[in-house]
CSV table of C-alpha atoms in Angstrom, one decimal:
chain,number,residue,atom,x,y,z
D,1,UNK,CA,-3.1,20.7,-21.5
D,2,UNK,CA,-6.5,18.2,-21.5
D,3,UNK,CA,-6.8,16.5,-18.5
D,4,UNK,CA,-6.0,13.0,-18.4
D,5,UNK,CA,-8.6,11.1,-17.2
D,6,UNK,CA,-7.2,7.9,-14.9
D,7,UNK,CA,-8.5,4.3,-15.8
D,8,UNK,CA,-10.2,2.9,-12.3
D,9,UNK,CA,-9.8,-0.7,-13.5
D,10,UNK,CA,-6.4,0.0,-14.2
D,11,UNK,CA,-6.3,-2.3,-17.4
D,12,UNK,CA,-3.5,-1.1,-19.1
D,13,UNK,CA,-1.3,0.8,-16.4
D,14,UNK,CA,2.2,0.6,-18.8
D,15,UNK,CA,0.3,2.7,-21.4
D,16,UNK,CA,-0.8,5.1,-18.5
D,17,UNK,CA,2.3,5.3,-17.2
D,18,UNK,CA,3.5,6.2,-20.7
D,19,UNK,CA,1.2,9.3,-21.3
D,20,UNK,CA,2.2,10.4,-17.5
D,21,UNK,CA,6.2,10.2,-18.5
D,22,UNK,CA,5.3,12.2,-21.9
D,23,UNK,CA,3.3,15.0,-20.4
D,24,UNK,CA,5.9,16.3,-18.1
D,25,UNK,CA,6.9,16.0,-14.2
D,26,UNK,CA,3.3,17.4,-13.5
D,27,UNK,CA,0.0,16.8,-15.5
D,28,UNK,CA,-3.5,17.7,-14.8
D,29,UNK,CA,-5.8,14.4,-14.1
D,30,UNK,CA,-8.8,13.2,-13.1
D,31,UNK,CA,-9.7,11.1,-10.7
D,32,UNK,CA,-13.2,9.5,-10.9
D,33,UNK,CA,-14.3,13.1,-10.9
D,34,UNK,CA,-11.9,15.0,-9.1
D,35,UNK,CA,-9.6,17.1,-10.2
D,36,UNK,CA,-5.8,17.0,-9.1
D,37,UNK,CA,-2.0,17.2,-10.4
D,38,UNK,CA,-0.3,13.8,-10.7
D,39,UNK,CA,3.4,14.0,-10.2
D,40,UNK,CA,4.9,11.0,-11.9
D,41,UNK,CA,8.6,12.7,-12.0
D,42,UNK,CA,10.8,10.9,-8.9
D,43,UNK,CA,12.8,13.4,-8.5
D,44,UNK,CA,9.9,16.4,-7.9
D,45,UNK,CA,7.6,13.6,-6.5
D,46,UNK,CA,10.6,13.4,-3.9
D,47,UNK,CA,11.0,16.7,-3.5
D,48,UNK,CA,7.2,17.5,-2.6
D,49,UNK,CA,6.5,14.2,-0.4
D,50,UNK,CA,9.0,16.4,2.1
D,51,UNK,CA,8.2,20.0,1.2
D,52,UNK,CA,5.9,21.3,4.4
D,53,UNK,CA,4.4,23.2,2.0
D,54,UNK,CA,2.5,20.3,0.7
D,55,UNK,CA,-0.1,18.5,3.3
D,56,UNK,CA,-2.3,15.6,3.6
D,57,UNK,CA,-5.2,16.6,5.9
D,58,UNK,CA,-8.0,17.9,3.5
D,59,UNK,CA,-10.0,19.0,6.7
D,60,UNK,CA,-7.5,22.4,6.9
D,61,UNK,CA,-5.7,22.4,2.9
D,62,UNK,CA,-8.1,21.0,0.5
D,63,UNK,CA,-10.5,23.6,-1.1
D,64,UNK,CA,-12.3,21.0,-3.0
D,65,UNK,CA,-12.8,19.0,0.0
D,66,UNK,CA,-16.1,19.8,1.1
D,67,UNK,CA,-17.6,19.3,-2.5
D,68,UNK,CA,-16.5,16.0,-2.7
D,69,UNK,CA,-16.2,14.1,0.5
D,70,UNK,CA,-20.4,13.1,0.4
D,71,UNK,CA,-20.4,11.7,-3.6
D,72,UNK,CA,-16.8,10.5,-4.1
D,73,UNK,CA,-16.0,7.2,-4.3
D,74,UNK,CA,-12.9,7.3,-2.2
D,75,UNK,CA,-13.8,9.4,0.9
D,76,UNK,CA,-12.5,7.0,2.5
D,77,UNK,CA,-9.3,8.0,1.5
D,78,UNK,CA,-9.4,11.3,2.4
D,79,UNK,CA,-12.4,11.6,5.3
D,80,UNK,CA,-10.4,9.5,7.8
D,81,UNK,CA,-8.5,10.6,11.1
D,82,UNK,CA,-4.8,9.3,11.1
D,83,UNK,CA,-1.6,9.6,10.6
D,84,UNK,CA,-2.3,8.9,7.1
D,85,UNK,CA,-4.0,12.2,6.5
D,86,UNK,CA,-2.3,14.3,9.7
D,87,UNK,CA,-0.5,17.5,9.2
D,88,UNK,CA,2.4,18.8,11.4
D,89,UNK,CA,1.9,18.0,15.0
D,90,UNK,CA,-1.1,15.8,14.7
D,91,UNK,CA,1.1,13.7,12.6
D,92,UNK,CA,3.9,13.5,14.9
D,93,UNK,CA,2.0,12.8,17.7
D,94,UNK,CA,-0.2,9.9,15.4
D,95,UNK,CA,2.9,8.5,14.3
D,96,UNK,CA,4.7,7.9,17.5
D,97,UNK,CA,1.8,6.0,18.6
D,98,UNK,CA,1.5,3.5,15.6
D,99,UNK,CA,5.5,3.7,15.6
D,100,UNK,CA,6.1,1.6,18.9
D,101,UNK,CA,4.2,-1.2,16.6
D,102,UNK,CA,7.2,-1.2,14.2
D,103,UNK,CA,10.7,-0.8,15.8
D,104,UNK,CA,13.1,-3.0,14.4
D,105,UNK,CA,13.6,-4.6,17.3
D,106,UNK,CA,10.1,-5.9,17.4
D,107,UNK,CA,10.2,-6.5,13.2
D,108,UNK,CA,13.8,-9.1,13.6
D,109,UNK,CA,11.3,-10.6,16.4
D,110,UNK,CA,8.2,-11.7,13.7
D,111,UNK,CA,11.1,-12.9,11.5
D,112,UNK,CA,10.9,-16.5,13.1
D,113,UNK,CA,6.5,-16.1,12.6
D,114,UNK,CA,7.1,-14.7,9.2
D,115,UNK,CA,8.9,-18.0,8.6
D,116,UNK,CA,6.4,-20.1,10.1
D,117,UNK,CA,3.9,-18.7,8.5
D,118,UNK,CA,5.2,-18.6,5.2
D,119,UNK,CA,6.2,-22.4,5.5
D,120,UNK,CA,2.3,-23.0,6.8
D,121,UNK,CA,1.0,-22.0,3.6
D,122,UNK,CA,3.9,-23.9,1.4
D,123,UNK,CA,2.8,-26.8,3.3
D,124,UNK,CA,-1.0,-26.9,1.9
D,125,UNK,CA,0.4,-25.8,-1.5
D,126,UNK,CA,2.3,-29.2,-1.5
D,127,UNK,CA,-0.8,-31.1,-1.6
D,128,UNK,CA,-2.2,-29.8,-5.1
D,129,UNK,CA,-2.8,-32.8,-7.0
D,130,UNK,CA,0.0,-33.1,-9.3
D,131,UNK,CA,-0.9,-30.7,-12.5
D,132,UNK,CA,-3.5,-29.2,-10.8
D,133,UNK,CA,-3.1,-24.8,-11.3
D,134,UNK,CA,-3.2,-22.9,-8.0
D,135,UNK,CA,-3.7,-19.6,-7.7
D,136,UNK,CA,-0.7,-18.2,-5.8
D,137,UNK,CA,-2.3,-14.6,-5.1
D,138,UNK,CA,-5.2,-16.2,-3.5
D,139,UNK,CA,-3.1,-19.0,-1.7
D,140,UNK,CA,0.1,-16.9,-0.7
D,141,UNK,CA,0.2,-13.6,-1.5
D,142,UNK,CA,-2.9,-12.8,0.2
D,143,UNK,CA,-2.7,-15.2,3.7
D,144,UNK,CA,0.4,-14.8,4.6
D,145,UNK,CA,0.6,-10.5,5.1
D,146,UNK,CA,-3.7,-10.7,6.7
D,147,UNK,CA,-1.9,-13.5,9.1
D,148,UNK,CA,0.6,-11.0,10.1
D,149,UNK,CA,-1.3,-8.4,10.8
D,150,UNK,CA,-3.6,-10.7,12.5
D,151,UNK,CA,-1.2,-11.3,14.8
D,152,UNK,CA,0.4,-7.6,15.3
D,153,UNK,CA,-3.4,-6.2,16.0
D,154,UNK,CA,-4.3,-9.3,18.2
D,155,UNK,CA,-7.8,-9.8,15.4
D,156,UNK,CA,-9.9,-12.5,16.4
D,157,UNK,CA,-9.5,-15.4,13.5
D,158,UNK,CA,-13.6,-15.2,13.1
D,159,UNK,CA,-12.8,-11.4,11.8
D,160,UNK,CA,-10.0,-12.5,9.9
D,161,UNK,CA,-12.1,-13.3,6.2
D,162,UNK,CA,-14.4,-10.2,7.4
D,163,UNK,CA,-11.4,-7.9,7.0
D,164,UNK,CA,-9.9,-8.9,4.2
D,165,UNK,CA,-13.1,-8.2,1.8
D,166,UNK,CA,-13.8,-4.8,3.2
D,167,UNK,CA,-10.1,-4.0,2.6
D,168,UNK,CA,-10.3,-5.4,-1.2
D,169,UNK,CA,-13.6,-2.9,-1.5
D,170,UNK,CA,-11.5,-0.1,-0.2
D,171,UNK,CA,-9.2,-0.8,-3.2
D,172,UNK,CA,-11.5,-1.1,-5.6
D,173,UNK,CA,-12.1,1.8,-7.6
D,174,UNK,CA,-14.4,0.7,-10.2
D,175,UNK,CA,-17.4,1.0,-7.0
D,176,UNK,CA,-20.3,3.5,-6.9
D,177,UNK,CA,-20.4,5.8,-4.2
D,178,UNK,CA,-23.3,3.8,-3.1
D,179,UNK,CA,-21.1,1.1,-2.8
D,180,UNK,CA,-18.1,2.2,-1.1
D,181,UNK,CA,-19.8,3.9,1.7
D,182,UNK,CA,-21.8,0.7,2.1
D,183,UNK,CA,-18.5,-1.3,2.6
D,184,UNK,CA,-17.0,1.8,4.6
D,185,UNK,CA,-19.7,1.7,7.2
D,186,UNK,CA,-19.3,-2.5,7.5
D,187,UNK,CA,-15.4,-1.6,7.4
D,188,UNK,CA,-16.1,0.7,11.0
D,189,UNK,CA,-18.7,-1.9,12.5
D,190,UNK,CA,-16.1,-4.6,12.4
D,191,UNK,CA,-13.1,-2.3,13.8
D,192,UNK,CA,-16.3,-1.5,16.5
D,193,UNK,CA,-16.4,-5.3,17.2
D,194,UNK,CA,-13.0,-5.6,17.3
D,195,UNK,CA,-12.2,-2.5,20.1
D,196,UNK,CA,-15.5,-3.9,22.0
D,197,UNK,CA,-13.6,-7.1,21.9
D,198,UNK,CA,-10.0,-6.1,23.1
D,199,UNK,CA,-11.6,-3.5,25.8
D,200,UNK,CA,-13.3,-6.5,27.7
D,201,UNK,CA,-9.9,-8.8,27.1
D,202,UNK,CA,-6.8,-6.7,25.7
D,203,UNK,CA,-3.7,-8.4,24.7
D,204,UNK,CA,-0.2,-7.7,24.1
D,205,UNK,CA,-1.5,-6.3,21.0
D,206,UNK,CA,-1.1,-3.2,18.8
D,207,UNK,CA,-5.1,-2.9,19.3
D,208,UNK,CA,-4.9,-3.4,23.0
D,209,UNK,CA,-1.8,-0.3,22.8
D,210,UNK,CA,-4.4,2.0,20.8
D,211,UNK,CA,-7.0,1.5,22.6
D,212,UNK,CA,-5.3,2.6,25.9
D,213,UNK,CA,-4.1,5.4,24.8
D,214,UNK,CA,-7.2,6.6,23.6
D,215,UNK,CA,-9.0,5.3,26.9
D,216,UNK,CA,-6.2,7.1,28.9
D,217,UNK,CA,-6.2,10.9,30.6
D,218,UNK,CA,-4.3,11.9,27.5
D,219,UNK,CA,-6.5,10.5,25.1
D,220,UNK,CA,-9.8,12.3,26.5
D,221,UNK,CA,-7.4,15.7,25.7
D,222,UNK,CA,-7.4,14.6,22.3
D,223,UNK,CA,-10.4,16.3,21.4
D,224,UNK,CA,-14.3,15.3,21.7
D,225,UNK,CA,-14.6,16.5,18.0
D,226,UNK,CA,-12.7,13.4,16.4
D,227,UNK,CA,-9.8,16.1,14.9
D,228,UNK,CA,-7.1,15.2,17.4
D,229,UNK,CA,-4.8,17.9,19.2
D,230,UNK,CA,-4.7,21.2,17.4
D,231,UNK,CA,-1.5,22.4,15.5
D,232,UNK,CA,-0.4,24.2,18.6
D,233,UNK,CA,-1.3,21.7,20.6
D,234,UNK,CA,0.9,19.4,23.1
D,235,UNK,CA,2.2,16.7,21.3
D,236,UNK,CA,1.3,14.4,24.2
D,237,UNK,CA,-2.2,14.3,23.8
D,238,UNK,CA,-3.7,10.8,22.9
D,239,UNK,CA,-6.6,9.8,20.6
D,240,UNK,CA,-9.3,10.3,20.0
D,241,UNK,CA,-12.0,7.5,19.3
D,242,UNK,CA,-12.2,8.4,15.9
D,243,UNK,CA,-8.7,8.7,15.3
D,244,UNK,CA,-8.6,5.2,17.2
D,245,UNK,CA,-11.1,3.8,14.9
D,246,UNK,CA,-9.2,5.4,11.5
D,247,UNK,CA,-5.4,4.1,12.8
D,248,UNK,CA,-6.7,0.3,12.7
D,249,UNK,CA,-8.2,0.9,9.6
D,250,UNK,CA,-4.8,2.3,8.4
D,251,UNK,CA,-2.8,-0.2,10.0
D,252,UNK,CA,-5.1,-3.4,8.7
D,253,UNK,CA,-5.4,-1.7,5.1
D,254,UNK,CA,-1.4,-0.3,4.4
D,255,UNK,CA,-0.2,-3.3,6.2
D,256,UNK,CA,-2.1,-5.5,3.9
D,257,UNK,CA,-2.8,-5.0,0.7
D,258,UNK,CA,0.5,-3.4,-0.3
D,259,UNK,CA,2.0,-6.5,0.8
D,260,UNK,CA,0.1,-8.7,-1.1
D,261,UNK,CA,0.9,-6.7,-4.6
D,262,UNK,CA,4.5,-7.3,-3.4
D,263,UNK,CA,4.4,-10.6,-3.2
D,264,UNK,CA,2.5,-11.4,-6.1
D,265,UNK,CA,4.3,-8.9,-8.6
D,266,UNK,CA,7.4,-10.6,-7.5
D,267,UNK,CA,6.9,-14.3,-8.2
D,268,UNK,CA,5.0,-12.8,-11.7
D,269,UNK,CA,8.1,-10.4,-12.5
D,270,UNK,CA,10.1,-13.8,-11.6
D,271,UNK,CA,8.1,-16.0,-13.9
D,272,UNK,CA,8.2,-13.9,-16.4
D,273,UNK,CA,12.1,-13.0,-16.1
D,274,UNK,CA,13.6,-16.9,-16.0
D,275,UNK,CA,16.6,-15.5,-16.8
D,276,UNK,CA,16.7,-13.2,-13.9
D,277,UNK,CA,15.8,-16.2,-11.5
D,278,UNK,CA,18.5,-17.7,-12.8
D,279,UNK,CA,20.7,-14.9,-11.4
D,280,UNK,CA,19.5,-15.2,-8.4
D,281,UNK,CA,19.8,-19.0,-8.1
D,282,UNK,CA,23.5,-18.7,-9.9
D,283,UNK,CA,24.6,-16.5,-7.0
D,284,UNK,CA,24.4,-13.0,-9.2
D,285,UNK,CA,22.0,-11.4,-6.9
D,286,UNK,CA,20.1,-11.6,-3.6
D,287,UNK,CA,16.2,-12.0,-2.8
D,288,UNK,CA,16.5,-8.5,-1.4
D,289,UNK,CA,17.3,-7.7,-4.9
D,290,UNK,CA,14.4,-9.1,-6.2
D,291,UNK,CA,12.6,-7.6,-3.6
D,292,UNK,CA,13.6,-3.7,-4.1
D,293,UNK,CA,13.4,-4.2,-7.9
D,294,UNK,CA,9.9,-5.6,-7.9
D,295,UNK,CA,9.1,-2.6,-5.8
D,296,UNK,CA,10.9,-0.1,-8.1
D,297,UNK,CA,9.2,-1.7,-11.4
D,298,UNK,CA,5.5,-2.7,-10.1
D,299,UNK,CA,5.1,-0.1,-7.3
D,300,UNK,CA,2.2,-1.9,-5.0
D,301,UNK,CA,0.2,1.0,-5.2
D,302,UNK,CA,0.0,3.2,-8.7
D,303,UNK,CA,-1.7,6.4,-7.5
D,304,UNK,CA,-2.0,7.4,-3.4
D,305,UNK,CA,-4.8,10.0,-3.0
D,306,UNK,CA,-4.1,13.0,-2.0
D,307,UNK,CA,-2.3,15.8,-0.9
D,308,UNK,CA,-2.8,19.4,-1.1
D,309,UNK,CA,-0.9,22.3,-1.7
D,310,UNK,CA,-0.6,24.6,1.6
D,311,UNK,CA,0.5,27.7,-0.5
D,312,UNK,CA,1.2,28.5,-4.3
D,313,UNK,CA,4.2,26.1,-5.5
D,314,UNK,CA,6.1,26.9,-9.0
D,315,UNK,CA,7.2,23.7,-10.3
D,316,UNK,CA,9.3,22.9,-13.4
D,317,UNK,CA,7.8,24.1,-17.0
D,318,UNK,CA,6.3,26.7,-15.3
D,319,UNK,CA,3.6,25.1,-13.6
D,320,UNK,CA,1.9,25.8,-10.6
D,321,UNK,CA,0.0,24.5,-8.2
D,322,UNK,CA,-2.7,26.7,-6.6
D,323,UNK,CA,-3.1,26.8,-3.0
D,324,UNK,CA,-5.7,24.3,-1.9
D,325,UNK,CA,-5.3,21.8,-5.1
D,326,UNK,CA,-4.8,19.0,-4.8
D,327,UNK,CA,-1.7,16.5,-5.3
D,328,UNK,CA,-1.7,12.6,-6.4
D,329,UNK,CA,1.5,10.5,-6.4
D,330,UNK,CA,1.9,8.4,-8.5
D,331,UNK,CA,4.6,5.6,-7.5
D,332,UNK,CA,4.2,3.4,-10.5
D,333,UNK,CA,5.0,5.9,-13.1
D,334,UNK,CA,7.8,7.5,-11.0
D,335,UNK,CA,9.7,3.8,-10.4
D,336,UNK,CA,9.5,3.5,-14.0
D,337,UNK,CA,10.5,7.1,-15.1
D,338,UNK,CA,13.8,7.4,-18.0
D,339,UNK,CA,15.0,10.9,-16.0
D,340,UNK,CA,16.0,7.8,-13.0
D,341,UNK,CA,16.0,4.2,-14.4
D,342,UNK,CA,17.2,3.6,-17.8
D,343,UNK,CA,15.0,1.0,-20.0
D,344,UNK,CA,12.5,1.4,-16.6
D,345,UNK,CA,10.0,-0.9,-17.7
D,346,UNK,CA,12.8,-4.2,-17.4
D,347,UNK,CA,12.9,-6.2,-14.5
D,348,UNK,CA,16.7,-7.1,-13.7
D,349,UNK,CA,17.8,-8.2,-10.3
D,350,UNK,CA,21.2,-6.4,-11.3
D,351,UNK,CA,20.4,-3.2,-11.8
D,352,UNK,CA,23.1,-1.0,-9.6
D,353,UNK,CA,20.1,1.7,-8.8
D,354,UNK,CA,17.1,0.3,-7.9
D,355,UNK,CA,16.2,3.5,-6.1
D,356,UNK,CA,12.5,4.1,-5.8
D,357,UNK,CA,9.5,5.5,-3.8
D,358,UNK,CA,7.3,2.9,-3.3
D,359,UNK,CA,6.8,3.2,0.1
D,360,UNK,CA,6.8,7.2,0.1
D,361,UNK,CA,9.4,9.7,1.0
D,362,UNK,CA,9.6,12.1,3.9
D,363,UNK,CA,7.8,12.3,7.2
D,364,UNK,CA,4.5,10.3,5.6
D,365,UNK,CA,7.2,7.1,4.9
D,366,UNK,CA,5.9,3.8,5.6
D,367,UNK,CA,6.3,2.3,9.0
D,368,UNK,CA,5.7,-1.0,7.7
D,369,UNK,CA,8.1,-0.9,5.2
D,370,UNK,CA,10.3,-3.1,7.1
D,371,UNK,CA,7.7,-5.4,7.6
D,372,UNK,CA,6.8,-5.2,4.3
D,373,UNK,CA,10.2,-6.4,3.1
D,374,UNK,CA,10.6,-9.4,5.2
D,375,UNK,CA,7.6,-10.8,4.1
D,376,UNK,CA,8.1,-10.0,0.3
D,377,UNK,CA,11.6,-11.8,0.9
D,378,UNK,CA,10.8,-14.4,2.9
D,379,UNK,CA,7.8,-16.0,0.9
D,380,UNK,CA,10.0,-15.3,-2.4
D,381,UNK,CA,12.7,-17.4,-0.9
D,382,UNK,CA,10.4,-20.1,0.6
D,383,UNK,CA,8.2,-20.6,-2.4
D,384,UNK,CA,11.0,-21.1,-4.9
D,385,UNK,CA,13.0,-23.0,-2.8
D,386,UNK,CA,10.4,-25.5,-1.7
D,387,UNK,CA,8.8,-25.5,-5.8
D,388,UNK,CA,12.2,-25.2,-7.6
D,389,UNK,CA,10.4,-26.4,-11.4
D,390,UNK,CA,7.4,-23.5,-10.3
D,391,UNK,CA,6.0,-22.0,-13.6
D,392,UNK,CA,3.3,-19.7,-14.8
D,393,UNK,CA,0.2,-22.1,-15.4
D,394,UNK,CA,-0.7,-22.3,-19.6
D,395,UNK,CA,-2.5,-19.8,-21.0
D,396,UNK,CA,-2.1,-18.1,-17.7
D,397,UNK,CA,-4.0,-14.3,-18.2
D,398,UNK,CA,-2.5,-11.8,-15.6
D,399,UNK,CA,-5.0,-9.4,-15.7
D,400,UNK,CA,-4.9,-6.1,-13.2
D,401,UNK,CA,-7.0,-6.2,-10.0
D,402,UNK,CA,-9.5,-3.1,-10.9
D,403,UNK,CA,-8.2,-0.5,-9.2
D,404,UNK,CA,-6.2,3.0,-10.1
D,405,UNK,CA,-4.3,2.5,-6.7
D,406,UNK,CA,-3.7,-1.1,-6.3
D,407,UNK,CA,-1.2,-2.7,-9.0
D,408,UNK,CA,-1.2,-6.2,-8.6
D,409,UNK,CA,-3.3,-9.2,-10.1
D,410,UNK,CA,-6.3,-10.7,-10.3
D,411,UNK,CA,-5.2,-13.9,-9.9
D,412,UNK,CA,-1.7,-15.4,-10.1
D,413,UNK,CA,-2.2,-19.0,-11.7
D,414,UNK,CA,1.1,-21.1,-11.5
D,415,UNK,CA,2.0,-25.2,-11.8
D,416,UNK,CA,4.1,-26.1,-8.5
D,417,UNK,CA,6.0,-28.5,-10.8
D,418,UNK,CA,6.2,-27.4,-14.4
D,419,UNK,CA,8.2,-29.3,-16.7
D,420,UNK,CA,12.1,-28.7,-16.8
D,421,UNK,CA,13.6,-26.5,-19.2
């Protein structure tokens, strides 16, 4: 079979999606060069996102790795030291660090700042001169999530702007590799600035947490290579300041731009369904509804590089993945996919299954998927509550942002007070 070759501006996803549901559960791809299987099939995507034979540290299980990780325009999606690319006990003991962030006893307590928040930004919308477009990615989607995480990390509001652009250039896949380790290297001297910052004055602050258990007696066991305990290791051990460096970057990035692609792609999906915001307005279904089927239909991110296959693994049609290739999920094609959601590509509130792995399966599932959902449903709420006649601005052109991992929009043009049906 050829290998498809993935669009990095992502300008026409449904057709991509397509070709991935017509080639089979597994396909051969390429991605900006590098060659891996895409599993679009939920139900094998499910099965390998828990299968330990399948990892996401490239360091130990990637044969490709050390070909690509100098020219590739996403080592920084594979090159870092987290949970996000931790194997076995290094991922346990990364996770239970970052996990104390996200209880749900301290998520129900940002409900109330959510709120705020949210009704902070609705506030400036209401002054738009009447007629006047506004850009609801740029004046919603985007604010309210970097607030959030603002606040959960403790970042200084002078960093705040800073951020946000090196996380857009971490998404952007249409960069050189110039370009991307240009923004990766500004990406690590502003998480610098901002440990510098919170060891002279820490807070009651995820930052301030990281950073003492890296500074701790734990932490310095952690390993003065940067690669954390070893497999065999305690469990107990700390981190390391690399690993320190890469869990902000994780926590800032996964805890922002997904967030913003849920929000937007579920006012657009609204906009562009009237008739399943009337459902929801009529009583026929909740905002969590919309919430879980914007996330089924327009996963926030398409494609999640990589994992990597531990051992030989058969998969259906007689397929198999070598040991040391590598694996891509790809969410948006597997929310869409006939085998789980019949007529996949419609949006509808109602649907009894809205079943879907946007925020991953297994023991690499989101930790701020709670978080994730209360602000998706509180700004929904909020803004069509407050703008009750909101519509898509004319000629409005939802065009992708350029990315083969981020699925949202450019920009999200809308008039607060369109004329009534």
């Amino acid at each position: 079979m050829d290998r498809l070759v993935l669009d990095p501006t992502g300008r026409d996803r449904d057709a991509e999606t397509a070709e991935l549901h017509a080639r089979g559960p597994a396909t051969p791809v390429d991605i900006l060069g590098v060659k891996a299987w895409a599993v679009a099939d939920p139900d094998l995507l499910e099965e390998l996102l828990k299968d330990p034979r399948v990892s996401k540290d490239p360091h130990r299980h990637w044969a490709g790795f050390p070909e690509v990780v100098s020219a590739w325009p996403l080592a920084l999606w594979v090159n870092v030291r987290s949970m996000f690319t931790a194997y076995g006990a290094d991922h346990r003991r990364l996770r239970r660090l970052v996990g104390t962030a996200f209880t749900a006893r301290r998520i129900n307590a940002l409900a109330g700042r959510v709120e705020e928040l949210t009704d902070a930004l609705l506030d400036e919308l209401a002054a738009t001169p009447p007629g006047a477009p506004v850009d609801l990615r740029e004046r919603l989607a985007y604010p309210l999530p970097i607030r959030v995480i603002a606040q959960l990390l403790g970042l200084p509001g002078e960093l705040v702007d800073r951020f946000r652009a090196h996380v857009d250039g971490a998404f952007d896949t249409t960069l050189t590799t110039e370009e991307s380790e240009a923004n990766a290297v500004a990406f690590y001297g502003m998480l610098g600035e901002l440990i510098a910052a919170k060891r002279r004055e820490p807070g009651d602050d995820l930052t301030s947490a990281l950073i003492d258990a890296c500074d701790g007696a734990a932490g310095s066991e952690a390993g003065s290579d940067g690669a954390g305990s070893a497999e065999a290791g305690s469990g107990e051990a700390g981190l390391s300041e690399q690993e320190l460096l890469d869990t902000l970057l994780l926590v800032v990035s996964a805890g922002y731009e997904t967030t913003v692609n849920l929000i937007d792609n579920g006012i657009a999906d609204l906009l562009t369904h009237p008739d399943q915001l009337a459902l929801v307005r009529g009583g026929k279904a909740g905002w969590d509804d919309v919430v879980e089927e914007a996330l089924r239909r327009d996963a926030p991110v398409a494609h999640l590089p990589l994992r990597y296959a531990v051992e030989d693994i058969a998969l259906p049609g007689g397929v198999t993945v070598r040991r040391g290739e590598a694996i891509l999920a790809s969410y948006a094609a597997a929310g869409r996919h006939p085998s789980r959601h019949q007529d996949g590509d419609a949006f509808d509130v109602t649907r009894v299954d809205k079943d879907h792995l946007a925020f991953g399966h297994g023991v690499h599932f989101c930790l701020g998927a709670p978080l994730a959902r209360l602000e998706g449903r509180t700004a929904l709420s909020r803004l069509f509550e407050r703008f009750p006649d909101l519509v898509l601005a004319p000629g409005a052109d939802l065009r992708p942002v350029e990315s083969l991992i981020s699925n949202g929009h450019r920009t999200l043009p809308v008039l607060l007070h369109g004329p009534r049906p």
